CSV table of C-alpha atoms and ligand atoms in Angstrom, one decimal:
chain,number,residue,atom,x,y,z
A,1,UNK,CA,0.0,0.0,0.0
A,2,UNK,CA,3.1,2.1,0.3
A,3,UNK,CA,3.7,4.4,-2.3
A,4,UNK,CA,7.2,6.6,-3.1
A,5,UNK,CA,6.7,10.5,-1.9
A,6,UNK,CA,9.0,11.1,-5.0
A,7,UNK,CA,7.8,8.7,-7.8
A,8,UNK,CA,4.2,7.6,-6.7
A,9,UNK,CA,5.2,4.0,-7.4
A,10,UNK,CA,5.0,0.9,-4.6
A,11,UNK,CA,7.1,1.1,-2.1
A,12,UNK,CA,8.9,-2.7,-1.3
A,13,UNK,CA,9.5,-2.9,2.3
A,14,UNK,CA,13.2,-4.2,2.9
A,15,UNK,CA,14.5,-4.8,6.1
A,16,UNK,CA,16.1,-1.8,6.9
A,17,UNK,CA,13.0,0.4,5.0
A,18,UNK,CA,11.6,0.6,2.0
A,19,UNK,CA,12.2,0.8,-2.0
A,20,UNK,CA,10.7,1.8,-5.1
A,21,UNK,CA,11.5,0.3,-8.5
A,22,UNK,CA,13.5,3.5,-9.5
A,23,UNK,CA,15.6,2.7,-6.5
A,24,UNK,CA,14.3,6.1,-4.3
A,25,UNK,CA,15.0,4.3,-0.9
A,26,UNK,CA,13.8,5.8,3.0
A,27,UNK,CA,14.8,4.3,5.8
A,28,UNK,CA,13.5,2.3,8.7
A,29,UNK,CA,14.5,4.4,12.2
A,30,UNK,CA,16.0,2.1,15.3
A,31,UNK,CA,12.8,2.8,16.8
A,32,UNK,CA,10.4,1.7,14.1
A,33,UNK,CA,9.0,4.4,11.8
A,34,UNK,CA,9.9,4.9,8.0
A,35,UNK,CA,11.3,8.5,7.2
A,36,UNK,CA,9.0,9.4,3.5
A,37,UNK,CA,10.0,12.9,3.8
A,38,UNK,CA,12.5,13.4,1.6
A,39,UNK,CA,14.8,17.0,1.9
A,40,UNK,CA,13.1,18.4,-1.2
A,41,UNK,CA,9.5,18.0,0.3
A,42,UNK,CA,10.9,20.1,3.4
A,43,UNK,CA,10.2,23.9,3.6
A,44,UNK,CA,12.7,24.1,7.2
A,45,UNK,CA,14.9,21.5,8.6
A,46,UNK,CA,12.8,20.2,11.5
A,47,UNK,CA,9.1,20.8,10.5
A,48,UNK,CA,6.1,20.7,12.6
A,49,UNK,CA,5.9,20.6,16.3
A,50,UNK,CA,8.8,20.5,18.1
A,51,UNK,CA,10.4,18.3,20.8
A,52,UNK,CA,9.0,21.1,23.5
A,53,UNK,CA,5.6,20.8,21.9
A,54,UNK,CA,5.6,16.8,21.6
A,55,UNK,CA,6.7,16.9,25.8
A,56,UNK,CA,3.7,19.0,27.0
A,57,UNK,CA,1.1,17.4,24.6
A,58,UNK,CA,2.2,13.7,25.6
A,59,UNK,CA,2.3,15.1,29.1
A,60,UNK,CA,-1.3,17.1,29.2
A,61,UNK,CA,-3.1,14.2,27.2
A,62,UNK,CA,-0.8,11.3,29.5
A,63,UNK,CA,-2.7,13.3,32.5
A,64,UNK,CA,-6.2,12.1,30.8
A,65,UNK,CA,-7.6,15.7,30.4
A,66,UNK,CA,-9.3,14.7,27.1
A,67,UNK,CA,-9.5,11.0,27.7
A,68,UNK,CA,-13.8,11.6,26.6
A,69,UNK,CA,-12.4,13.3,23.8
A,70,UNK,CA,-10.3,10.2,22.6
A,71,UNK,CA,-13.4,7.8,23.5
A,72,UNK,CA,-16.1,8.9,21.6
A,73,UNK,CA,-13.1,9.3,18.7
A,74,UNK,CA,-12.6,5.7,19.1
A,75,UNK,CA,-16.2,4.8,19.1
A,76,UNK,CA,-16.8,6.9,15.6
A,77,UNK,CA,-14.4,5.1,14.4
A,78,UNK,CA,-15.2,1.1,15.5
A,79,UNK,CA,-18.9,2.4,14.1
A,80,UNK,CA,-17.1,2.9,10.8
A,81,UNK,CA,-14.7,-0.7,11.2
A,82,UNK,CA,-12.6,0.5,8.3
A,83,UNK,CA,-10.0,-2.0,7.3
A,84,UNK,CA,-7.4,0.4,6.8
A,85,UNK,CA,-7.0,3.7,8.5
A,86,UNK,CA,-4.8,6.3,9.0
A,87,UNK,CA,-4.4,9.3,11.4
A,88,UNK,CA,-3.2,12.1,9.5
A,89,UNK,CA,-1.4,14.3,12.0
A,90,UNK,CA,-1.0,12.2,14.6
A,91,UNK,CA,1.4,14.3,16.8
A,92,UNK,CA,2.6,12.1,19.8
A,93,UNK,CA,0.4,9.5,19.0
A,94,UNK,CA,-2.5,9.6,22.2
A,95,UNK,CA,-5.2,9.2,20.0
A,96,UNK,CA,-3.7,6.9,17.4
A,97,UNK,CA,-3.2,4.4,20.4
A,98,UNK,CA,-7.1,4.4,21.1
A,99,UNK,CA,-7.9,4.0,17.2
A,100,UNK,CA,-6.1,1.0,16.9
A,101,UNK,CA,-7.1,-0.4,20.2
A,102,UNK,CA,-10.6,-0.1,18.9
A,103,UNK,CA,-9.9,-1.4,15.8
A,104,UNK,CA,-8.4,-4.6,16.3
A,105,UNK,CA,-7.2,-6.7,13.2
A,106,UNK,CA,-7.5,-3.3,11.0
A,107,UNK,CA,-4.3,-2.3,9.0
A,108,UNK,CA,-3.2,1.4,10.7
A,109,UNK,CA,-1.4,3.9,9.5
A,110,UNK,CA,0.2,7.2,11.2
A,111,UNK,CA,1.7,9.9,9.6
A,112,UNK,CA,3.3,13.2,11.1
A,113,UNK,CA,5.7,16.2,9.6
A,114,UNK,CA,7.5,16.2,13.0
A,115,UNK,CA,10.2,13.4,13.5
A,116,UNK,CA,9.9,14.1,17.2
A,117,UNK,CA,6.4,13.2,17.5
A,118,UNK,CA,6.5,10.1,15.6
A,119,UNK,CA,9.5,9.3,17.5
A,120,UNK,CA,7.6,9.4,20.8
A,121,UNK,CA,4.2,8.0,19.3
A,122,UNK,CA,5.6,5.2,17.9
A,123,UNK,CA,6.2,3.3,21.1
A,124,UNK,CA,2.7,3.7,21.7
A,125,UNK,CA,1.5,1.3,19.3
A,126,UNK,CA,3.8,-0.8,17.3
A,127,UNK,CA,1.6,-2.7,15.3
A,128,UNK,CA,1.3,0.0,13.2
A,129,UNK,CA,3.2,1.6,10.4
A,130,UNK,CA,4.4,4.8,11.6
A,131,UNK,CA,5.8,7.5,8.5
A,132,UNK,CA,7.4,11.0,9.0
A,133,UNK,CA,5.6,12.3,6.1
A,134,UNK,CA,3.7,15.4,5.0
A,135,UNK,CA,0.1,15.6,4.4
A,136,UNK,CA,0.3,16.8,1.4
A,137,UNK,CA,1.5,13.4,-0.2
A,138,UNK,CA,0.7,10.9,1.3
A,139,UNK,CA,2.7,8.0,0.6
A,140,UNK,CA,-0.7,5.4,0.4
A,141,UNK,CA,-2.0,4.7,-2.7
A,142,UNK,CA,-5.0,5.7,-4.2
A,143,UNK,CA,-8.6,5.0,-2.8
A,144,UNK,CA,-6.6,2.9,0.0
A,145,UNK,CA,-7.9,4.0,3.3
A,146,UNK,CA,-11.8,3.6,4.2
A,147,UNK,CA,-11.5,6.5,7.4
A,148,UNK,CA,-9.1,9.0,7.6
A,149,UNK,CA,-9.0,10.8,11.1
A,150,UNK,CA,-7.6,14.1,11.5
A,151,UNK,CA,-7.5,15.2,15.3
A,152,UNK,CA,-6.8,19.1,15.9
A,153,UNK,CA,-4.4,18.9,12.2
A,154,UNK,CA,-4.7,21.3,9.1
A,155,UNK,CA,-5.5,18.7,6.7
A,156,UNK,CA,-5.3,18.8,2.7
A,157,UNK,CA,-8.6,18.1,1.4
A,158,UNK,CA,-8.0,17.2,-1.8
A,159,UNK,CA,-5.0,14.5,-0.9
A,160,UNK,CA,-7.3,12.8,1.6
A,161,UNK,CA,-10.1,12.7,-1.1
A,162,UNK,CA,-7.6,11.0,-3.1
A,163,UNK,CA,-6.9,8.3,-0.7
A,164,UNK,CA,-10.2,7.5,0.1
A,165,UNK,CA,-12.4,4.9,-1.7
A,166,UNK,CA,-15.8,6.1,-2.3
A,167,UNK,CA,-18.2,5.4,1.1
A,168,UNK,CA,-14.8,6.2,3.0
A,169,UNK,CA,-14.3,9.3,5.1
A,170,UNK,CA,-12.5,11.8,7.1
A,171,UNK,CA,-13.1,11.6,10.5
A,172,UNK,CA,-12.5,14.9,11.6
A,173,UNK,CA,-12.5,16.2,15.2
A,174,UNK,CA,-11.9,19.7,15.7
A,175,UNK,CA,-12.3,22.9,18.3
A,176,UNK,CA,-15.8,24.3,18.6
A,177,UNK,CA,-16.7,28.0,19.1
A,178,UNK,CA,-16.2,28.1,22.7
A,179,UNK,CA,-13.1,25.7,23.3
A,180,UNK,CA,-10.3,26.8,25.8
A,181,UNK,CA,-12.4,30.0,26.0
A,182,UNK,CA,-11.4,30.6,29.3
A,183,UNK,CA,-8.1,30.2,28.4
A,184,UNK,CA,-8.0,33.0,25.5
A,185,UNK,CA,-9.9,35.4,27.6
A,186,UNK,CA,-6.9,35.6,29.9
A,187,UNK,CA,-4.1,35.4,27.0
A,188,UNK,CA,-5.9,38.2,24.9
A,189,UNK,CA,-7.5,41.4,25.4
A,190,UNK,CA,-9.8,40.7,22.2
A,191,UNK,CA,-10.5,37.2,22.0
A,192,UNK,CA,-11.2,36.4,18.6
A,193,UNK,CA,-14.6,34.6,17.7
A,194,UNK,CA,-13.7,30.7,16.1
A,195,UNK,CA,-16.1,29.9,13.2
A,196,UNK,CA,-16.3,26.1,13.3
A,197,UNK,CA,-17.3,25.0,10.1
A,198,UNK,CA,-15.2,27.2,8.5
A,199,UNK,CA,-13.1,23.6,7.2
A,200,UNK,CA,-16.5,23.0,5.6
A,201,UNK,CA,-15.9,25.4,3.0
A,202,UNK,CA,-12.8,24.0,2.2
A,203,UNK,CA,-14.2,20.8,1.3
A,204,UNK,CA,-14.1,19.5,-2.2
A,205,UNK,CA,-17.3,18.5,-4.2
A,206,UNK,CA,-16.1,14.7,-3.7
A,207,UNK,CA,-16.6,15.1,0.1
A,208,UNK,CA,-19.3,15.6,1.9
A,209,UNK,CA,-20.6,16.1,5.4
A,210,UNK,CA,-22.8,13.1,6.5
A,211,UNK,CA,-23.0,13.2,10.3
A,212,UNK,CA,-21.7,15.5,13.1
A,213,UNK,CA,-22.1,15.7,16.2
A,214,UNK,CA,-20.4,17.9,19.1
A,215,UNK,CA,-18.6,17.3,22.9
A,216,UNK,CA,-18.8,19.2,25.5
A,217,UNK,CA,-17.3,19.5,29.5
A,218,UNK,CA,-15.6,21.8,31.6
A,219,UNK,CA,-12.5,21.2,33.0
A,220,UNK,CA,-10.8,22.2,35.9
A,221,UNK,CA,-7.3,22.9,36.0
A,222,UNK,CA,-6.0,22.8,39.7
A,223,UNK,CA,-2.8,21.9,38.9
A,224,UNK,CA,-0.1,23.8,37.7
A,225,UNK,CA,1.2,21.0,35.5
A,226,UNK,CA,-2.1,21.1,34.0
A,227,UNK,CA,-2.1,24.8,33.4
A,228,UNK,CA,1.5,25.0,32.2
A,229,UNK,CA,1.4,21.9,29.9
A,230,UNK,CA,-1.8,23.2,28.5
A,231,UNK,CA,-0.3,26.5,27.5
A,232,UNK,CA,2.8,24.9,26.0
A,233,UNK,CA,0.8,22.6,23.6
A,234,UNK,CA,-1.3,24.9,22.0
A,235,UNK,CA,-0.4,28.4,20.2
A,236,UNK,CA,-1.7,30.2,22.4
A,237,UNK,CA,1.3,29.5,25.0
A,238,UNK,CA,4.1,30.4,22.7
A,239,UNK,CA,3.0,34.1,22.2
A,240,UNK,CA,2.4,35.3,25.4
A,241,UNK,CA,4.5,37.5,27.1
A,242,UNK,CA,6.0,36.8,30.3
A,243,UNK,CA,3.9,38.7,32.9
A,244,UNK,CA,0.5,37.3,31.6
A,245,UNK,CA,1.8,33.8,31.2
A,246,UNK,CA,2.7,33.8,35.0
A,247,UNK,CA,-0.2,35.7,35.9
A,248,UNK,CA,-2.3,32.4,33.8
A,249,UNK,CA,-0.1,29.8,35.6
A,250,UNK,CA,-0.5,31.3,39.0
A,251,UNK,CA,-4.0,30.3,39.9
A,252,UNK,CA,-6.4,27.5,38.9
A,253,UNK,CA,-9.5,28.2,36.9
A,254,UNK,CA,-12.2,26.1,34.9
A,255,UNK,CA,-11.8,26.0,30.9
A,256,UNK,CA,-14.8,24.8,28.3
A,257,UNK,CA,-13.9,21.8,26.3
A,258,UNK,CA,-15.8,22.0,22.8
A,259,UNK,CA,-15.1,19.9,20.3
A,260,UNK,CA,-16.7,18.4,16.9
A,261,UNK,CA,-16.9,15.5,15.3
A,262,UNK,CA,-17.2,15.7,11.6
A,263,UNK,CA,-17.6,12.7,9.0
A,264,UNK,CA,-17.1,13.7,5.9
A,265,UNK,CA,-17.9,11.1,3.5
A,266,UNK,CA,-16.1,10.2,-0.1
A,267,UNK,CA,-18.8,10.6,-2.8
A,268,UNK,CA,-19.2,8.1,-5.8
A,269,UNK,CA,-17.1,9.3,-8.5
B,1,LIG,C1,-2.2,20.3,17.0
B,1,LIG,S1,-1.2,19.0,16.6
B,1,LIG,C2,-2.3,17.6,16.8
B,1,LIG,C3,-1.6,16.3,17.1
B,1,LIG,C4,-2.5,15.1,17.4
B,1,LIG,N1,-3.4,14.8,16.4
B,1,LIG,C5,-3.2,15.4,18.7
B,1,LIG,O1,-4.3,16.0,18.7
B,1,LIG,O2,-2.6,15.2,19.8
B,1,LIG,C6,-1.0,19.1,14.8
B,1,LIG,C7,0.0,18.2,14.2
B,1,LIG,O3,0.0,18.3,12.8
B,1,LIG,C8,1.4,18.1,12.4
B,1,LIG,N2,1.5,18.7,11.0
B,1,LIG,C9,1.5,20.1,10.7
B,1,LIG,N3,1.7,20.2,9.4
B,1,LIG,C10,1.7,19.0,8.9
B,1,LIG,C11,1.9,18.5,7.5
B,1,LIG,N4,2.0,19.3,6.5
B,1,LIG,N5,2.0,17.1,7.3
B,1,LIG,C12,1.9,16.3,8.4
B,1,LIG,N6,1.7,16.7,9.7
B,1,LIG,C13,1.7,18.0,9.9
B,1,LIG,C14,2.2,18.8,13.5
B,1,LIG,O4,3.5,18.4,13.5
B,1,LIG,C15,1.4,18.4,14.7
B,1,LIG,O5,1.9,17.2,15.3
């Protein structure tokens, strides 16, 4: 099912990697993933989130802050009992571990821009083929994956279209209008309103919307662990200045989770 990120053609998995017929070869890393990102598909030399980024997500999500968030995730997608998946995005791999526990005997797929999270996630879940790769080719083939999920990623419409065989879909979930709201009332003077379905617009003819639904729950954050991980693994935390971060960290307060869930279903040709 592997395809070359150069070439497009299959990918032969060796021992040590992998191998097209035009001899483009990527290597296996010592701890398990492939590297499909080849130099000329890089716009910076370490792309997408970084090591600091990877530390407080995998500690924040470790803590089980969003563990509903992850189980209804897992429940869309055991509803949908795709026989191949992938999570496009996958960061440190937290919700890619729930995926494939729910969908046992499925062949998974993870794919992330940043070596660091791939590194960490793919301890989590070995059974699976892990890929530093970029979204915007994806090295499947064509109308190989029934669900796609893409959990709090920028996601390239048109290449998951591509991968998806019709009756497939995106599993999307995504912040809500009133998400962290708490949160960006104390980082920003203005907070800025978030239109949720903006993605929807986005949205090629070949995919549609065919169910959504939405989570909600506050969450307190006594802890400053909790406070400070949160902050670090969002945006948000790396553009406030230094008075207002401490003046965040320094007491506990209750934030609004709001998510969606969007399935966004491959059209007949
Ligand atoms: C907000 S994080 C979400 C990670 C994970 N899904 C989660 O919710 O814990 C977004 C992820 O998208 C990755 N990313 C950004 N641009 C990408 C691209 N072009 N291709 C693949 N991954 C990308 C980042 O490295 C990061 O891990």
């Amino acid at each position: 099912m592997l395809t070359c990120p150069i070439c497009q053609a299959p990918l032969e998995r060796l021992d040590n990697g992998v191998k097209c017929p035009a001899g483009h070869s990527f290597d296996r890393a010592r701890q398990g993933y492939l590297n499909l990102l080849p130099v000329q598909h890089k716009k910076s030399r370490d792309p997408g989130d970084n090591a600091a980024m990877v530390e407080a997500r995998r500690q924040f999500l470790g803590a089980g802050h969003y563990a509903p968030l992850a189980r209804r995730l897992a429940e869309l997608a055991a509803e949908r009992a795709p026989a191949r998946w992938l999570d496009i995005g996958c960061g440190e791999g937290y919700y890619t571990a729930q995926l494939a526990e729910a969908l046992p005997g499925s062949d998974g797929y993870a794919l992330d821009i940043s070596r660091e999270a791939v590194k960490a996630a793919c301890r989590r879940a070995p059974q699976l083929t892990w890929m530093v790769a970029s979204m915007a080719r994806v090295p499947l083939a064509d109308a190989s994956c029934q669900l796609l999920a893409s959990v709090f990623s920028p996601i390239d419409w048109n290449e998951a279209a591509r991968l998806l065989p019709a009756g497939g879909g995106v599993l999307r979930l995504g912040p809500a209008r009133d998400h962290l709201l708490e949160l960006r009332q104390r980082l920003y003077d203005e907070v800025r309103e978030y239109i949720d379905d903006k993605h929807l617009a986005d949205l090629p003819p070949s995919l549609a919307l065919a169910h959504t639904e939405s989570l909600n729950f506050r969450l307190a954050l006594d802890s400053r662990e909790a406070r400070e991980t949160l902050l670090a693994m969002t945006p948000h935390g790396w553009r406030v200045n230094p008075q207002r971060r401490e003046r965040i960290l320094a007491e506990p307060f209750v934030v609004t989770v709001a998510v969606r869930y969007d399935w966004l279903e491959r059209q007949t040709p």
